[in-house]
Amino acid sequence: MFGRRFELPANKSFSKSHKVNKSSSSFSKSNGISKSRHEPRQHRRPATATSSSHAPSDTILSPTSGLTPCIVTLVIGKDQRIFAAHEDVLCASPWFQQTLSAQYVEPQNGKRIHLPDEEPEIFSSVLEYLYKGDYYPRLVHNKRRNLWEIEQVDEDGRTSNESTVYHHVIDGDILKDTVIYCTADKYGLEELKRVALRKQGLQSGIQCSTILASARYAYANTPDTDSKLRAHYLALIIRSRSTFKRSGTMQLEMFNGGTQLFFDLFVALCNHVDDISSAQ
């Protein structure tokens, strides 16, 4: 059972853009969900706007930093998409380091890893992070306002921010940063988890149904000891409670149950009420 108290972050993990418009059943539509995730990456990715001094990372290896020539073939997803990466780069992950060190190498094929449960787009972002220290859309530091923002990509006069990704497990869209956080947790990439969580805190314009589906995914793919991503969702729902209490999706999700999420939410709400009562 849930035994610890969730403390709501004091505007550290969430942007003020999460405030709810009472006349809407969803979050602000001005930053709606992008549906261009299947666009070829070379047409949607601009030149980097980040500085290496602002991009913390795990053991990030530049492609020009004298990598060994050992290339690992990675077969990703049910469609068996083929990726290739330097073994040195992959071994920044304890999971890959252990897997590769224990693998028998076939001389004619080299090292090969099959990951049928991964989504190719998510794994592409993980590889991008391992090589560059960030993934698209990147974090940029606004020097004038002295805060971090998610990179905005202008195409044909429009602003694009791909906040969601299709995932075959739920057969629908969920928040991309949530999936990346869970994937980073699996592979032991702690800094990537921090980057994904920071980016998720900057998202806005997300439908209630997407948030609830993403929260379910987060609970199903993080250990009970996780106190960051789960707390992020609890605080988000509480802060936007005027929208969620009118949401038919929220009502249906609570009726169906099957997750620790709603008991944790009940405890967090009780703590929130206690804090208000104490302040008075």
PDB file of C-alpha atoms in Angstrom, residues 3-212:
ATOM      1  CA  GLY A   3       2.780   4.764   2.615  1.00  0.00           C
ATOM      2  CA  ARG A   4       4.648   7.939   1.821  1.00  0.00           C
ATOM      3  CA  ARG A   5       3.503  11.494   1.505  1.00  0.00           C
ATOM      4  CA  PHE A   6       3.660  13.223  -1.845  1.00  0.00           C
ATOM      5  CA  GLU A   7       4.786  16.842  -1.613  1.00  0.00           C
ATOM      6  CA  LEU A   8       3.606  19.102  -4.408  1.00  0.00           C
ATOM      7  CA  PRO A   9       6.531  20.834  -6.133  1.00  0.00           C
ATOM      8  CA  ALA A  10       6.633  24.570  -5.638  1.00  0.00           C
ATOM      9  CA  ASN A  11       6.629  25.558  -9.329  1.00  0.00           C
ATOM     10  CA  LYS A  12       9.833  23.683  -9.964  1.00  0.00           C
ATOM     11  CA  SER A  13       8.656  20.878 -12.194  1.00  0.00           C
ATOM     12  CA  PHE A  14       5.656  22.550 -13.786  1.00  0.00           C
ATOM     13  CA  SER A  15       5.258  25.647 -15.878  1.00  0.00           C
ATOM     14  CA  LYS A  16       2.562  28.192 -15.118  1.00  0.00           C
ATOM     15  CA  SER A  17       1.012  27.347 -18.458  1.00  0.00           C
ATOM     16  CA  HIS A  18      -0.680  24.366 -16.811  1.00  0.00           C
ATOM     17  CA  LYS A  19      -3.339  26.673 -15.334  1.00  0.00           C
ATOM     18  CA  VAL A  20      -6.785  25.577 -16.441  1.00  0.00           C
ATOM     19  CA  ASN A  21      -9.360  27.524 -18.359  1.00  0.00           C
ATOM     20  CA  LYS A  22     -12.609  26.834 -16.505  1.00  0.00           C
ATOM     21  CA  SER A  23     -14.637  27.005 -19.665  1.00  0.00           C
ATOM     22  CA  SER A  24     -12.712  24.206 -21.337  1.00  0.00           C
ATOM     23  CA  SER A  25     -12.725  20.473 -20.804  1.00  0.00           C
ATOM     24  CA  SER A  26      -9.087  20.257 -21.836  1.00  0.00           C
ATOM     25  CA  PHE A  27      -5.911  22.209 -21.328  1.00  0.00           C
ATOM     26  CA  SER A  28      -5.218  25.290 -23.404  1.00  0.00           C
ATOM     27  CA  LYS A  29      -5.681  24.477 -27.058  1.00  0.00           C
ATOM     28  CA  SER A  30      -3.164  27.084 -28.166  1.00  0.00           C
ATOM     29  CA  ASN A  31      -0.448  24.463 -27.865  1.00  0.00           C
ATOM     30  CA  GLY A  32      -2.344  21.512 -29.250  1.00  0.00           C
ATOM     31  CA  ILE A  33      -0.912  18.069 -29.824  1.00  0.00           C
ATOM     32  CA  SER A  34       1.230  17.795 -32.912  1.00  0.00           C
ATOM     33  CA  LYS A  35       0.352  14.978 -35.285  1.00  0.00           C
ATOM     34  CA  SER A  36       3.474  15.234 -37.454  1.00  0.00           C
ATOM     35  CA  ARG A  37       5.444  12.536 -35.672  1.00  0.00           C
ATOM     36  CA  HIS A  38       5.777  10.473 -38.861  1.00  0.00           C
ATOM     37  CA  GLU A  39       7.492  13.325 -40.705  1.00  0.00           C
ATOM     38  CA  PRO A  40      11.028  12.476 -41.787  1.00  0.00           C
ATOM     39  CA  ARG A  41      13.383  13.757 -39.115  1.00  0.00           C
ATOM     40  CA  GLN A  42      15.675  15.512 -41.565  1.00  0.00           C
ATOM     41  CA  HIS A  43      12.846  17.885 -42.488  1.00  0.00           C
ATOM     42  CA  ARG A  44      11.787  18.769 -38.991  1.00  0.00           C
ATOM     43  CA  ARG A  45      15.013  19.127 -36.984  1.00  0.00           C
ATOM     44  CA  PRO A  46      16.677  22.534 -36.974  1.00  0.00           C
ATOM     45  CA  ALA A  47      20.233  23.391 -36.119  1.00  0.00           C
ATOM     46  CA  THR A  48      20.940  22.927 -32.436  1.00  0.00           C
ATOM     47  CA  ALA A  49      20.070  25.834 -30.213  1.00  0.00           C
ATOM     48  CA  THR A  50      21.651  24.478 -27.078  1.00  0.00           C
ATOM     49  CA  SER A  51      25.120  24.881 -25.703  1.00  0.00           C
ATOM     50  CA  SER A  52      27.092  21.943 -24.390  1.00  0.00           C
ATOM     51  CA  SER A  53      27.566  23.866 -21.150  1.00  0.00           C
ATOM     52  CA  HIS A  54      23.797  23.762 -20.619  1.00  0.00           C
ATOM     53  CA  ALA A  55      23.259  20.097 -21.518  1.00  0.00           C
ATOM     54  CA  PRO A  56      24.125  17.797 -18.627  1.00  0.00           C
ATOM     55  CA  SER A  57      24.418  14.146 -19.533  1.00  0.00           C
ATOM     56  CA  ASP A  58      25.623  10.733 -18.575  1.00  0.00           C
ATOM     57  CA  THR A  59      28.807   9.539 -20.268  1.00  0.00           C
ATOM     58  CA  ILE A  60      28.163  11.275 -23.570  1.00  0.00           C
ATOM     59  CA  LEU A  61      30.548  10.417 -26.363  1.00  0.00           C
ATOM     60  CA  SER A  62      30.962  12.692 -29.336  1.00  0.00           C
ATOM     61  CA  PRO A  63      31.129  10.875 -32.694  1.00  0.00           C
ATOM     62  CA  THR A  64      34.523  12.524 -33.198  1.00  0.00           C
ATOM     63  CA  SER A  65      36.031  11.605 -29.839  1.00  0.00           C
ATOM     64  CA  GLY A  66      37.943   8.494 -30.917  1.00  0.00           C
ATOM     65  CA  LEU A  67      35.324   5.775 -30.626  1.00  0.00           C
ATOM     66  CA  THR A  68      36.284   2.181 -31.193  1.00  0.00           C
ATOM     67  CA  PRO A  69      35.075   0.789 -34.545  1.00  0.00           C
ATOM     68  CA  CYS A  70      32.816  -1.826 -32.938  1.00  0.00           C
ATOM     69  CA  ILE A  71      29.291  -1.260 -34.231  1.00  0.00           C
ATOM     70  CA  VAL A  72      26.247  -2.881 -32.647  1.00  0.00           C
ATOM     71  CA  THR A  73      23.140  -3.633 -34.702  1.00  0.00           C
ATOM     72  CA  LEU A  74      19.868  -3.015 -32.886  1.00  0.00           C
ATOM     73  CA  VAL A  75      16.589  -4.480 -34.123  1.00  0.00           C
ATOM     74  CA  ILE A  76      13.799  -2.350 -32.703  1.00  0.00           C
ATOM     75  CA  GLY A  77      10.052  -2.863 -32.462  1.00  0.00           C
ATOM     76  CA  LYS A  78       7.626  -5.321 -33.960  1.00  0.00           C
ATOM     77  CA  ASP A  79       8.471  -4.053 -37.453  1.00  0.00           C
ATOM     78  CA  GLN A  80      12.164  -4.807 -36.779  1.00  0.00           C
ATOM     79  CA  ARG A  81      13.560  -1.393 -37.603  1.00  0.00           C
ATOM     80  CA  ILE A  82      17.347  -1.512 -37.851  1.00  0.00           C
ATOM     81  CA  PHE A  83      19.545   0.901 -35.885  1.00  0.00           C
ATOM     82  CA  ALA A  84      23.326   0.927 -35.510  1.00  0.00           C
ATOM     83  CA  ALA A  85      25.422   2.487 -32.750  1.00  0.00           C
ATOM     84  CA  HIS A  86      28.958   2.396 -31.418  1.00  0.00           C
ATOM     85  CA  GLU A  87      29.384  -0.066 -28.586  1.00  0.00           C
ATOM     86  CA  ASP A  88      31.265   2.605 -26.617  1.00  0.00           C
ATOM     87  CA  VAL A  89      28.224   4.877 -26.775  1.00  0.00           C
ATOM     88  CA  LEU A  90      25.735   2.186 -25.806  1.00  0.00           C
ATOM     89  CA  CYS A  91      27.873   1.157 -22.828  1.00  0.00           C
ATOM     90  CA  ALA A  92      27.110   4.484 -21.155  1.00  0.00           C
ATOM     91  CA  SER A  93      24.005   2.503 -20.155  1.00  0.00           C
ATOM     92  CA  PRO A  94      24.606  -0.162 -17.480  1.00  0.00           C
ATOM     93  CA  TRP A  95      21.901  -2.299 -19.102  1.00  0.00           C
ATOM     94  CA  PHE A  96      23.607  -2.306 -22.499  1.00  0.00           C
ATOM     95  CA  GLN A  97      27.032  -2.745 -20.950  1.00  0.00           C
ATOM     96  CA  GLN A  98      25.896  -5.901 -19.173  1.00  0.00           C
ATOM     97  CA  THR A  99      23.993  -7.209 -22.180  1.00  0.00           C
ATOM     98  CA  LEU A 100      26.883  -6.686 -24.595  1.00  0.00           C
ATOM     99  CA  SER A 101      29.540  -8.084 -22.274  1.00  0.00           C
ATOM    100  CA  ALA A 102      27.537 -11.283 -21.865  1.00  0.00           C
ATOM    101  CA  GLN A 103      26.704 -11.671 -25.548  1.00  0.00           C
ATOM    102  CA  TYR A 104      28.242 -14.317 -27.767  1.00  0.00           C
ATOM    103  CA  VAL A 105      29.527 -12.680 -30.930  1.00  0.00           C
ATOM    104  CA  GLU A 106      28.920 -14.368 -34.252  1.00  0.00           C
ATOM    105  CA  PRO A 107      31.894 -13.519 -36.478  1.00  0.00           C
ATOM    106  CA  GLN A 108      29.761 -13.089 -39.605  1.00  0.00           C
ATOM    107  CA  ASN A 109      27.071 -10.920 -37.991  1.00  0.00           C
ATOM    108  CA  GLY A 110      28.806  -9.030 -35.183  1.00  0.00           C
ATOM    109  CA  LYS A 111      26.932  -7.912 -32.099  1.00  0.00           C
ATOM    110  CA  ARG A 112      23.158  -7.683 -32.424  1.00  0.00           C
ATOM    111  CA  ILE A 113      20.441  -6.847 -29.891  1.00  0.00           C
ATOM    112  CA  HIS A 114      16.711  -7.421 -30.446  1.00  0.00           C
ATOM    113  CA  LEU A 115      14.329  -5.089 -28.599  1.00  0.00           C
ATOM    114  CA  PRO A 116      10.842  -5.956 -29.891  1.00  0.00           C
ATOM    115  CA  ASP A 117       8.973  -4.055 -27.175  1.00  0.00           C
ATOM    116  CA  GLU A 118      10.610  -0.685 -27.845  1.00  0.00           C
ATOM    117  CA  GLU A 119       9.102   2.007 -30.051  1.00  0.00           C
ATOM    118  CA  PRO A 120      11.544   3.033 -32.829  1.00  0.00           C
ATOM    119  CA  GLU A 121      10.863   6.752 -32.339  1.00  0.00           C
ATOM    120  CA  ILE A 122      11.595   6.514 -28.620  1.00  0.00           C
ATOM    121  CA  PHE A 123      14.746   4.486 -29.130  1.00  0.00           C
ATOM    122  CA  SER A 124      15.903   6.989 -31.737  1.00  0.00           C
ATOM    123  CA  SER A 125      15.567   9.718 -29.088  1.00  0.00           C
ATOM    124  CA  VAL A 126      17.587   7.651 -26.600  1.00  0.00           C
ATOM    125  CA  LEU A 127      20.375   7.207 -29.146  1.00  0.00           C
ATOM    126  CA  GLU A 128      20.252  10.904 -29.985  1.00  0.00           C
ATOM    127  CA  TYR A 129      20.692  11.691 -26.296  1.00  0.00           C
ATOM    128  CA  LEU A 130      23.625   9.276 -25.952  1.00  0.00           C
ATOM    129  CA  TYR A 131      25.441  10.944 -28.853  1.00  0.00           C
ATOM    130  CA  LYS A 132      24.445  14.586 -28.348  1.00  0.00           C
ATOM    131  CA  GLY A 133      23.353  15.015 -24.731  1.00  0.00           C
ATOM    132  CA  ASP A 134      19.736  15.884 -25.608  1.00  0.00           C
ATOM    133  CA  TYR A 135      16.898  14.768 -27.885  1.00  0.00           C
ATOM    134  CA  TYR A 136      14.421  16.512 -30.155  1.00  0.00           C
ATOM    135  CA  PRO A 137      12.768  18.862 -29.324  1.00  0.00           C
ATOM    136  CA  ARG A 138      15.728  20.140 -27.320  1.00  0.00           C
ATOM    137  CA  LEU A 139      15.937  22.255 -24.209  1.00  0.00           C
ATOM    138  CA  VAL A 140      17.105  25.800 -24.871  1.00  0.00           C
ATOM    139  CA  HIS A 141      18.125  28.376 -22.313  1.00  0.00           C
ATOM    140  CA  ASN A 142      16.405  31.751 -22.678  1.00  0.00           C
ATOM    141  CA  LYS A 143      19.136  34.081 -21.477  1.00  0.00           C
ATOM    142  CA  ARG A 144      16.901  37.130 -21.482  1.00  0.00           C
ATOM    143  CA  ARG A 145      14.333  35.523 -19.172  1.00  0.00           C
ATOM    144  CA  ASN A 146      16.882  33.208 -17.495  1.00  0.00           C
ATOM    145  CA  LEU A 147      14.768  30.089 -17.841  1.00  0.00           C
ATOM    146  CA  TRP A 148      14.648  26.856 -19.793  1.00  0.00           C
ATOM    147  CA  GLU A 149      12.244  26.367 -22.672  1.00  0.00           C
ATOM    148  CA  ILE A 150      11.457  23.641 -25.190  1.00  0.00           C
ATOM    149  CA  GLU A 151      12.787  24.386 -28.639  1.00  0.00           C
ATOM    150  CA  GLN A 152      10.151  25.596 -31.069  1.00  0.00           C
ATOM    151  CA  VAL A 153      10.439  24.633 -34.729  1.00  0.00           C
ATOM    152  CA  ASP A 154       8.896  26.909 -37.323  1.00  0.00           C
ATOM    153  CA  GLU A 155       7.704  25.240 -40.493  1.00  0.00           C
ATOM    154  CA  ASP A 156       5.654  27.202 -43.001  1.00  0.00           C
ATOM    155  CA  GLY A 157       4.916  29.815 -40.360  1.00  0.00           C
ATOM    156  CA  ARG A 158       3.733  27.283 -37.799  1.00  0.00           C
ATOM    157  CA  THR A 159       5.222  26.222 -34.490  1.00  0.00           C
ATOM    158  CA  SER A 160       5.714  22.513 -33.909  1.00  0.00           C
ATOM    159  CA  ASN A 161       6.283  20.711 -30.623  1.00  0.00           C
ATOM    160  CA  GLU A 162       5.850  16.972 -30.796  1.00  0.00           C
ATOM    161  CA  SER A 163       4.678  16.249 -27.279  1.00  0.00           C
ATOM    162  CA  THR A 164       3.059  12.866 -27.925  1.00  0.00           C
ATOM    163  CA  VAL A 165       4.027   9.577 -29.523  1.00  0.00           C
ATOM    164  CA  TYR A 166       2.040   6.529 -30.555  1.00  0.00           C
ATOM    165  CA  HIS A 167       2.707   3.490 -28.354  1.00  0.00           C
ATOM    166  CA  HIS A 168       1.611   0.005 -29.353  1.00  0.00           C
ATOM    167  CA  VAL A 169       1.103  -1.128 -25.722  1.00  0.00           C
ATOM    168  CA  ILE A 170      -1.871   1.181 -25.233  1.00  0.00           C
ATOM    169  CA  ASP A 171      -2.671   1.504 -28.950  1.00  0.00           C
ATOM    170  CA  GLY A 172      -2.790   5.272 -28.679  1.00  0.00           C
ATOM    171  CA  ASP A 173      -0.898   8.487 -28.034  1.00  0.00           C
ATOM    172  CA  ILE A 174       0.899   9.210 -24.780  1.00  0.00           C
ATOM    173  CA  LEU A 175       3.408  11.849 -23.756  1.00  0.00           C
ATOM    174  CA  LYS A 176       6.761  11.214 -25.395  1.00  0.00           C
ATOM    175  CA  ASP A 177       8.773  12.446 -22.405  1.00  0.00           C
ATOM    176  CA  THR A 178       6.996   9.961 -20.134  1.00  0.00           C
ATOM    177  CA  VAL A 179       7.987   7.035 -22.361  1.00  0.00           C
ATOM    178  CA  ILE A 180      11.563   8.327 -22.579  1.00  0.00           C
ATOM    179  CA  TYR A 181      11.722   8.663 -18.774  1.00  0.00           C
ATOM    180  CA  CYS A 182      10.561   5.048 -18.338  1.00  0.00           C
ATOM    181  CA  THR A 183      12.966   3.822 -21.013  1.00  0.00           C
ATOM    182  CA  ALA A 184      15.843   5.707 -19.369  1.00  0.00           C
ATOM    183  CA  ASP A 185      14.921   4.114 -16.046  1.00  0.00           C
ATOM    184  CA  LYS A 186      15.119   0.671 -17.661  1.00  0.00           C
ATOM    185  CA  TYR A 187      18.536   1.390 -19.145  1.00  0.00           C
ATOM    186  CA  GLY A 188      19.948   3.104 -16.058  1.00  0.00           C
ATOM    187  CA  LEU A 189      20.345   6.566 -17.628  1.00  0.00           C
ATOM    188  CA  GLU A 190      19.653   8.827 -14.653  1.00  0.00           C
ATOM    189  CA  GLU A 191      20.535  12.102 -16.360  1.00  0.00           C
ATOM    190  CA  LEU A 192      18.234  11.302 -19.272  1.00  0.00           C
ATOM    191  CA  LYS A 193      15.443  10.779 -16.728  1.00  0.00           C
ATOM    192  CA  ARG A 194      16.086  14.274 -15.363  1.00  0.00           C
ATOM    193  CA  VAL A 195      16.059  15.796 -18.845  1.00  0.00           C
ATOM    194  CA  ALA A 196      12.794  14.034 -19.754  1.00  0.00           C
ATOM    195  CA  LEU A 197      11.139  15.104 -16.501  1.00  0.00           C
ATOM    196  CA  ARG A 198      12.194  18.719 -16.976  1.00  0.00           C
ATOM    197  CA  LYS A 199      10.819  18.745 -20.518  1.00  0.00           C
ATOM    198  CA  GLN A 200       7.543  17.215 -19.414  1.00  0.00           C
ATOM    199  CA  GLY A 201       7.153  19.952 -16.817  1.00  0.00           C
ATOM    200  CA  LEU A 202       7.269  22.509 -19.641  1.00  0.00           C
ATOM    201  CA  GLN A 203       4.504  20.925 -21.717  1.00  0.00           C
ATOM    202  CA  SER A 204       1.067  22.498 -22.077  1.00  0.00           C
ATOM    203  CA  GLY A 205      -2.026  22.111 -24.207  1.00  0.00           C
ATOM    204  CA  ILE A 206      -2.405  18.389 -23.448  1.00  0.00           C
ATOM    205  CA  GLN A 207      -5.816  16.728 -23.367  1.00  0.00           C
ATOM    206  CA  CYS A 208      -7.050  15.107 -20.136  1.00  0.00           C
ATOM    207  CA  SER A 209      -7.315  11.721 -21.823  1.00  0.00           C
ATOM    208  CA  THR A 210      -3.677  11.887 -22.926  1.00  0.00           C
ATOM    209  CA  ILE A 211      -2.510  12.857 -19.446  1.00  0.00           C
ATOM    210  CA  LEU A 212      -4.431  10.011 -17.815  1.00  0.00           C
TER     211      LEU A 212
END
